[in-house]
mmCIF file of C-alpha atoms and ligand atoms in Angstrom:
data_model
loop_
_atom_site.group_PDB
_atom_site.id
_atom_site.type_symbol
_atom_site.label_atom_id
_atom_site.label_comp_id
_atom_site.label_asym_id
_atom_site.label_seq_id
_atom_site.Cartn_x
_atom_site.Cartn_y
_atom_site.Cartn_z
ATOM 1 C CA MET S 966 -28.274 -103.941 5.856
ATOM 2 C CA SER S 967 -29.148 -100.267 5.554
ATOM 3 C CA ASP S 968 -32.291 -98.226 6.079
ATOM 4 C CA PHE S 969 -31.060 -95.625 3.603
ATOM 5 C CA SER S 970 -31.122 -95.643 -0.176
ATOM 6 C CA TYR S 971 -29.315 -93.436 -2.668
ATOM 7 C CA LYS S 972 -29.562 -91.981 -6.135
ATOM 8 C CA GLU S 973 -26.623 -91.834 -8.534
ATOM 9 C CA ILE S 974 -24.298 -88.943 -7.715
ATOM 10 C CA TYR S 975 -24.859 -85.946 -9.990
ATOM 11 C CA VAL S 976 -23.358 -82.502 -10.461
ATOM 12 C CA GLU S 977 -25.420 -79.382 -9.784
ATOM 13 C CA ASP S 978 -23.906 -75.908 -10.113
ATOM 14 C CA GLY S 979 -20.481 -77.537 -10.102
ATOM 15 C CA LYS S 980 -21.149 -79.440 -6.855
ATOM 16 C CA ARG S 981 -21.221 -83.215 -6.451
ATOM 17 C CA VAL S 982 -24.632 -84.053 -5.012
ATOM 18 C CA LEU S 983 -25.621 -87.205 -3.143
ATOM 19 C CA GLU S 984 -29.354 -87.735 -2.776
ATOM 20 C CA VAL S 985 -30.261 -89.904 0.199
ATOM 21 C CA ASP S 986 -33.563 -91.347 1.354
ATOM 22 C CA VAL S 987 -33.388 -91.784 5.134
ATOM 23 C CA LEU S 988 -36.622 -93.779 5.516
ATOM 24 C CA PRO S 989 -36.806 -97.562 4.963
ATOM 25 C CA GLU S 990 -40.475 -97.273 3.969
ATOM 26 C CA LYS S 991 -42.976 -94.477 3.557
ATOM 27 C CA TYR S 992 -43.729 -92.371 6.633
ATOM 28 C CA CYS S 993 -45.645 -89.168 6.081
ATOM 29 C CA ASN S 994 -48.050 -86.824 7.846
ATOM 30 C CA PHE S 995 -49.996 -86.507 4.570
ATOM 31 C CA ASP S 996 -51.545 -89.146 2.318
ATOM 32 C CA CYS S 997 -51.786 -87.340 -1.007
ATOM 33 C CA ILE S 998 -53.917 -88.992 -3.681
ATOM 34 C CA PHE S 999 -51.201 -88.268 -6.253
ATOM 35 C CA CYS S 1000 -48.240 -89.358 -4.153
ATOM 36 C CA PRO S 1001 -45.724 -91.047 -6.464
ATOM 37 C CA ILE S 1002 -44.769 -93.413 -3.638
ATOM 38 C CA GLY S 1003 -48.334 -94.663 -3.085
ATOM 39 C CA ARG S 1004 -50.591 -94.710 -0.004
ATOM 40 C CA THR S 1005 -49.346 -93.678 3.433
ATOM 41 C CA HIS S 1006 -49.680 -96.701 5.706
ATOM 42 C CA ASN S 1007 -47.619 -94.984 8.401
ATOM 43 C CA LYS S 1008 -49.417 -91.643 8.772
ATOM 44 C CA VAL S 1009 -47.613 -90.051 11.706
ATOM 45 C CA ASP S 1010 -46.066 -86.777 12.804
ATOM 46 C CA THR S 1011 -43.944 -88.152 15.626
ATOM 47 C CA GLN S 1012 -40.430 -89.403 15.057
ATOM 48 C CA GLN S 1013 -39.769 -93.089 14.461
ATOM 49 C CA SER S 1014 -36.745 -95.231 15.208
ATOM 50 C CA PHE S 1015 -35.299 -97.682 12.732
ATOM 51 C CA LYS S 1016 -33.308 -100.828 13.403
ATOM 52 C CA GLU S 1017 -30.423 -100.478 10.996
ATOM 53 C CA ILE S 1018 -29.528 -96.898 11.818
ATOM 54 C CA ASP S 1019 -25.921 -97.483 12.918
ATOM 55 C CA SER S 1020 -24.922 -99.348 9.758
ATOM 56 C CA SER S 1021 -26.881 -96.788 7.706
ATOM 57 C CA LEU S 1022 -24.925 -93.891 9.226
ATOM 58 C CA LYS S 1023 -21.623 -95.662 8.573
ATOM 59 C CA GLU S 1024 -22.634 -96.276 4.973
ATOM 60 C CA LEU S 1025 -23.581 -92.608 4.507
ATOM 61 C CA GLU S 1026 -20.219 -91.541 5.883
ATOM 62 C CA ASN S 1027 -18.421 -93.851 3.465
ATOM 63 C CA MET S 1028 -20.483 -92.618 0.521
ATOM 64 C CA ILE S 1029 -19.614 -88.985 1.326
ATOM 65 C CA GLU S 1030 -15.905 -89.775 1.551
ATOM 66 C CA ASN S 1031 -15.643 -92.170 -1.390
ATOM 67 C CA TYR S 1032 -17.537 -89.972 -3.824
ATOM 68 C CA LYS S 1033 -16.143 -86.640 -2.574
ATOM 69 C CA VAL S 1034 -19.668 -85.372 -2.066
ATOM 70 C CA GLU S 1035 -20.173 -81.604 -1.625
ATOM 71 C CA LEU S 1036 -23.917 -81.472 -0.993
ATOM 72 C CA VAL S 1037 -26.178 -84.104 0.546
ATOM 73 C CA TYR S 1038 -29.807 -83.787 -0.444
ATOM 74 C CA ILE S 1039 -32.107 -85.535 2.047
ATOM 75 C CA ASN S 1040 -35.078 -86.501 -0.109
ATOM 76 C CA SER S 1041 -37.057 -89.360 1.373
ATOM 77 C CA LYS S 1042 -40.094 -91.607 0.931
ATOM 78 C CA GLY S 1043 -42.349 -89.238 2.820
ATOM 79 C CA GLU S 1044 -41.259 -86.801 5.528
ATOM 80 C CA ALA S 1045 -37.558 -87.148 6.364
ATOM 81 C CA LEU S 1046 -38.002 -85.252 9.655
ATOM 82 C CA LEU S 1047 -39.811 -88.327 10.962
ATOM 83 C CA ASN S 1048 -36.571 -90.296 11.286
ATOM 84 C CA ASN S 1049 -35.672 -89.850 14.970
ATOM 85 C CA ARG S 1050 -31.973 -89.653 14.056
ATOM 86 C CA VAL S 1051 -32.394 -86.960 11.399
ATOM 87 C CA SER S 1052 -30.645 -84.384 13.579
ATOM 88 C CA HIS S 1053 -27.707 -86.754 14.027
ATOM 89 C CA ILE S 1054 -27.640 -87.480 10.282
ATOM 90 C CA ILE S 1055 -27.365 -83.753 9.545
ATOM 91 C CA ASP S 1056 -24.634 -83.293 12.189
ATOM 92 C CA LEU S 1057 -22.672 -86.153 10.677
ATOM 93 C CA ILE S 1058 -22.820 -84.626 7.191
ATOM 94 C CA LYS S 1059 -21.958 -81.128 8.428
ATOM 95 C CA ALA S 1060 -19.016 -82.465 10.450
ATOM 96 C CA LYS S 1061 -17.528 -83.551 7.121
ATOM 97 C CA GLY S 1062 -17.733 -79.989 5.824
ATOM 98 C CA VAL S 1063 -20.547 -80.936 3.435
ATOM 99 C CA SER S 1064 -23.702 -78.858 2.868
ATOM 100 C CA VAL S 1065 -27.180 -80.257 3.517
ATOM 101 C CA ARG S 1066 -30.426 -79.700 1.661
ATOM 102 C CA LEU S 1067 -33.595 -81.058 3.267
ATOM 103 C CA LEU S 1068 -36.885 -81.715 1.499
ATOM 104 C CA SER S 1069 -39.960 -81.480 3.722
ATOM 105 C CA ASN S 1070 -43.601 -81.034 2.795
ATOM 106 C CA GLY S 1071 -43.300 -78.102 5.206
ATOM 107 C CA TYR S 1072 -46.030 -78.724 7.732
ATOM 108 C CA LEU S 1073 -43.720 -79.854 10.525
ATOM 109 C CA LEU S 1074 -41.628 -76.702 10.180
ATOM 110 C CA GLY S 1075 -44.087 -75.196 12.650
ATOM 111 C CA LYS S 1076 -43.040 -77.474 15.513
ATOM 112 C CA GLU S 1077 -40.240 -76.410 17.811
ATOM 113 C CA GLU S 1078 -38.356 -79.721 17.702
ATOM 114 C CA TYR S 1079 -38.390 -79.822 13.913
ATOM 115 C CA ILE S 1080 -37.498 -76.139 13.541
ATOM 116 C CA LYS S 1081 -34.286 -76.854 15.444
ATOM 117 C CA VAL S 1082 -33.427 -79.709 13.101
ATOM 118 C CA ALA S 1083 -34.228 -77.807 9.904
ATOM 119 C CA ASN S 1084 -32.231 -74.792 11.122
ATOM 120 C CA LYS S 1085 -29.071 -76.905 10.929
ATOM 121 C CA CYS S 1086 -29.507 -77.337 7.166
ATOM 122 C CA ASP S 1087 -28.017 -75.006 4.563
ATOM 123 C CA GLU S 1088 -31.130 -75.319 2.406
ATOM 124 C CA VAL S 1089 -34.697 -76.355 3.197
ATOM 125 C CA ILE S 1090 -37.382 -77.050 0.614
ATOM 126 C CA GLY S 1091 -41.038 -76.603 1.586
ATOM 127 C CA GLU S 1092 -43.957 -77.255 -0.738
ATOM 128 C CA ILE S 1093 -47.512 -76.384 -1.563
ATOM 129 C CA LYS S 1094 -49.822 -78.268 -3.861
ATOM 130 C CA VAL S 1095 -53.426 -77.171 -3.356
ATOM 131 C CA ILE S 1096 -54.728 -73.865 -2.085
ATOM 132 C CA THR S 1097 -58.176 -74.351 -0.601
ATOM 133 C CA GLU S 1098 -58.963 -75.981 2.724
ATOM 134 C CA GLU S 1099 -61.423 -78.347 1.071
ATOM 135 C CA ASP S 1100 -58.854 -79.549 -1.473
ATOM 136 C CA PHE S 1101 -56.152 -79.809 1.182
ATOM 137 C CA GLN S 1102 -58.305 -82.195 3.223
ATOM 138 C CA LYS S 1103 -59.665 -84.098 0.245
ATOM 139 C CA VAL S 1104 -56.536 -84.428 -1.861
ATOM 140 C CA GLN S 1105 -53.640 -84.332 0.596
ATOM 141 C CA ARG S 1106 -55.471 -86.140 3.427
ATOM 142 C CA PRO S 1107 -53.293 -84.849 6.259
ATOM 143 C CA ILE S 1108 -53.340 -85.979 9.886
ATOM 144 C CA GLU S 1109 -56.573 -84.974 11.626
ATOM 145 C CA GLY S 1110 -56.504 -81.425 12.946
ATOM 146 C CA TYR S 1111 -54.179 -80.054 10.275
ATOM 147 C CA ASN S 1112 -55.386 -77.118 8.205
ATOM 148 C CA LEU S 1113 -54.117 -75.165 5.229
ATOM 149 C CA GLU S 1114 -53.805 -71.841 7.030
ATOM 150 C CA GLU S 1115 -51.537 -73.388 9.613
ATOM 151 C CA TYR S 1116 -49.560 -75.181 6.863
ATOM 152 C CA ILE S 1117 -48.757 -71.869 5.180
ATOM 153 C CA SER S 1118 -48.059 -70.001 8.407
ATOM 154 C CA ASN S 1119 -45.780 -72.826 9.621
ATOM 155 C CA MET S 1120 -43.535 -72.264 6.605
ATOM 156 C CA ALA S 1121 -43.800 -68.478 6.815
ATOM 157 C CA LEU S 1122 -42.857 -68.400 10.503
ATOM 158 C CA PHE S 1123 -40.086 -70.910 9.978
ATOM 159 C CA ASN S 1124 -38.560 -68.811 7.223
ATOM 160 C CA LYS S 1125 -38.753 -65.629 9.293
ATOM 161 C CA GLN S 1126 -36.193 -67.040 11.707
ATOM 162 C CA TYR S 1127 -34.263 -69.290 9.257
ATOM 163 C CA LYS S 1128 -30.779 -68.171 8.235
ATOM 164 C CA GLY S 1129 -30.298 -70.609 5.358
ATOM 165 C CA LYS S 1130 -31.810 -70.758 1.887
ATOM 166 C CA PHE S 1131 -35.522 -71.513 1.868
ATOM 167 C CA ILE S 1132 -36.749 -72.956 -1.416
ATOM 168 C CA PHE S 1133 -40.493 -73.020 -1.996
ATOM 169 C CA GLU S 1134 -41.881 -75.500 -4.499
ATOM 170 C CA VAL S 1135 -45.341 -74.886 -5.923
ATOM 171 C CA THR S 1136 -46.916 -77.697 -7.904
ATOM 172 C CA ILE S 1137 -49.499 -76.609 -10.452
ATOM 173 C CA ILE S 1138 -52.312 -79.139 -10.721
ATOM 174 C CA LYS S 1139 -54.992 -79.076 -13.408
ATOM 175 C CA GLY S 1140 -58.382 -78.224 -11.959
ATOM 176 C CA TYR S 1141 -57.004 -77.366 -8.534
ATOM 177 C CA ASN S 1142 -54.763 -74.317 -8.783
ATOM 178 C CA ASP S 1143 -54.273 -73.460 -12.462
ATOM 179 C CA ASP S 1144 -56.934 -70.732 -12.911
ATOM 180 C CA GLU S 1145 -56.295 -66.989 -12.596
ATOM 181 C CA GLU S 1146 -57.860 -66.678 -9.148
ATOM 182 C CA SER S 1147 -55.652 -69.463 -7.835
ATOM 183 C CA ILE S 1148 -52.549 -67.895 -9.344
ATOM 184 C CA GLU S 1149 -53.311 -64.661 -7.485
ATOM 185 C CA LYS S 1150 -53.781 -66.633 -4.284
ATOM 186 C CA ILE S 1151 -50.463 -68.433 -4.824
ATOM 187 C CA LYS S 1152 -48.771 -65.057 -5.314
ATOM 188 C CA ASP S 1153 -50.039 -63.986 -1.888
ATOM 189 C CA ILE S 1154 -48.797 -67.222 -0.341
ATOM 190 C CA ILE S 1155 -45.356 -66.698 -1.912
ATOM 191 C CA LYS S 1156 -45.238 -63.162 -0.528
ATOM 192 C CA LYS S 1157 -46.174 -64.428 2.905
ATOM 193 C CA ILE S 1158 -43.526 -67.145 2.904
ATOM 194 C CA SER S 1159 -40.916 -64.946 1.231
ATOM 195 C CA PRO S 1160 -38.644 -67.750 -0.029
ATOM 196 C CA ASN S 1161 -35.117 -67.281 -1.363
ATOM 197 C CA GLU S 1162 -35.990 -69.360 -4.398
ATOM 198 C CA ILE S 1163 -39.224 -70.531 -6.028
ATOM 199 C CA ILE S 1164 -39.625 -73.725 -8.026
ATOM 200 C CA ILE S 1165 -42.728 -74.149 -10.141
ATOM 201 C CA ALA S 1166 -43.511 -77.783 -10.850
ATOM 202 C CA ARG S 1167 -46.351 -79.781 -12.398
ATOM 203 C CA MET S 1168 -47.515 -83.378 -12.313
ATOM 204 C CA GLU S 1169 -44.904 -85.367 -14.184
ATOM 205 C CA ASP S 1170 -45.830 -88.849 -12.992
ATOM 206 C CA GLU S 1171 -47.356 -90.788 -15.907
ATOM 207 C CA ARG S 1172 -50.134 -92.170 -13.672
ATOM 208 C CA PHE S 1173 -51.474 -88.688 -12.860
ATOM 209 C CA LYS S 1174 -50.331 -86.621 -15.820
ATOM 210 C CA LYS S 1175 -53.401 -87.161 -17.978
ATOM 211 C CA LYS S 1176 -55.871 -86.039 -15.318
ATOM 212 C CA LEU S 1177 -53.816 -83.547 -13.327
ATOM 213 C CA GLY S 1178 -51.061 -82.404 -15.676
ATOM 214 C CA ILE S 1179 -51.164 -79.039 -17.439
ATOM 215 C CA ASP S 1180 -49.933 -78.318 -20.963
ATOM 216 C CA ASP S 1181 -46.625 -76.639 -21.780
ATOM 217 C CA GLU S 1182 -48.118 -73.291 -22.766
ATOM 218 C CA ARG S 1183 -50.202 -72.821 -19.625
ATOM 219 C CA PHE S 1184 -47.320 -74.026 -17.500
ATOM 220 C CA LYS S 1185 -45.063 -71.416 -19.080
ATOM 221 C CA GLN S 1186 -47.637 -68.656 -18.495
ATOM 222 C CA ILE S 1187 -48.123 -69.618 -14.859
ATOM 223 C CA SER S 1188 -44.388 -69.990 -14.255
ATOM 224 C CA ASN S 1189 -43.766 -66.519 -15.686
ATOM 225 C CA ALA S 1190 -46.512 -65.033 -13.530
ATOM 226 C CA LEU S 1191 -45.225 -66.634 -10.344
ATOM 227 C CA LEU S 1192 -41.521 -66.192 -10.909
ATOM 228 C CA ASN S 1193 -41.843 -62.480 -11.642
ATOM 229 C CA ILE S 1194 -43.613 -61.122 -8.601
HETATM 230 S S1 SF4 I 1400 -46.504 -85.028 1.203
HETATM 231 FE FE1 SF4 I 1400 -45.237 -85.882 -0.433
HETATM 232 S S2 SF4 I 1400 -44.544 -87.868 0.351
HETATM 233 FE FE2 SF4 I 1400 -46.232 -87.206 1.675
HETATM 234 S S3 SF4 I 1400 -48.053 -88.183 0.779
HETATM 235 FE FE3 SF4 I 1400 -47.885 -86.137 -0.125
HETATM 236 S S4 SF4 I 1400 -46.734 -86.423 -2.031
HETATM 237 FE FE4 SF4 I 1400 -46.419 -88.270 -0.769
#
């Protein structure tokens, strides 16, 4: 038995990439209404232990060797930093001479213990989806006490000390951040975070696309505006 699950190996920029989910079920510090995985029944921001970790680590090691993996992308059902062995998982991958990319929603990058873990990775992805406090609370339903200002400054402060590649993903959502005023606000957030790379995304999930998706033309306009600042 394994707690981990994998996607088919693929090639990106000439590198063989293994995408691994290190959570057996969803654990997240947010409970976004548009989460493709569904509701967060385990809304936590403290690390959790999982039963099958030893066999999972062995399996990951075998996968890396058997498929001659060059980059492991930790992309999980929720917040991967919440696996209490995430640091060990990263060490294991790095010991094999393989690069690590970690996807986080970014909020926990403000906590000392998680900063240390993320610093071990070659690449870290942080995200933003809505840009007002009201929307953040209403739509992303974070753990009580969280706020948008802290969310942004957590990523900005993390990246100030981070030596790796920080990738910032902005999701454009119809009615929430697709007007001109919002685009200007997102530009300021990007400047504050100062990422090495920006990814502009939109709602692609069929369940949310109709209500929250934006059309190709507007998406192109917004992408151009945000990628050329
Ligand atoms: S942060 Fe990501 S994983 Fe967590 S609830 Fe939101 S969309 Fe889902």
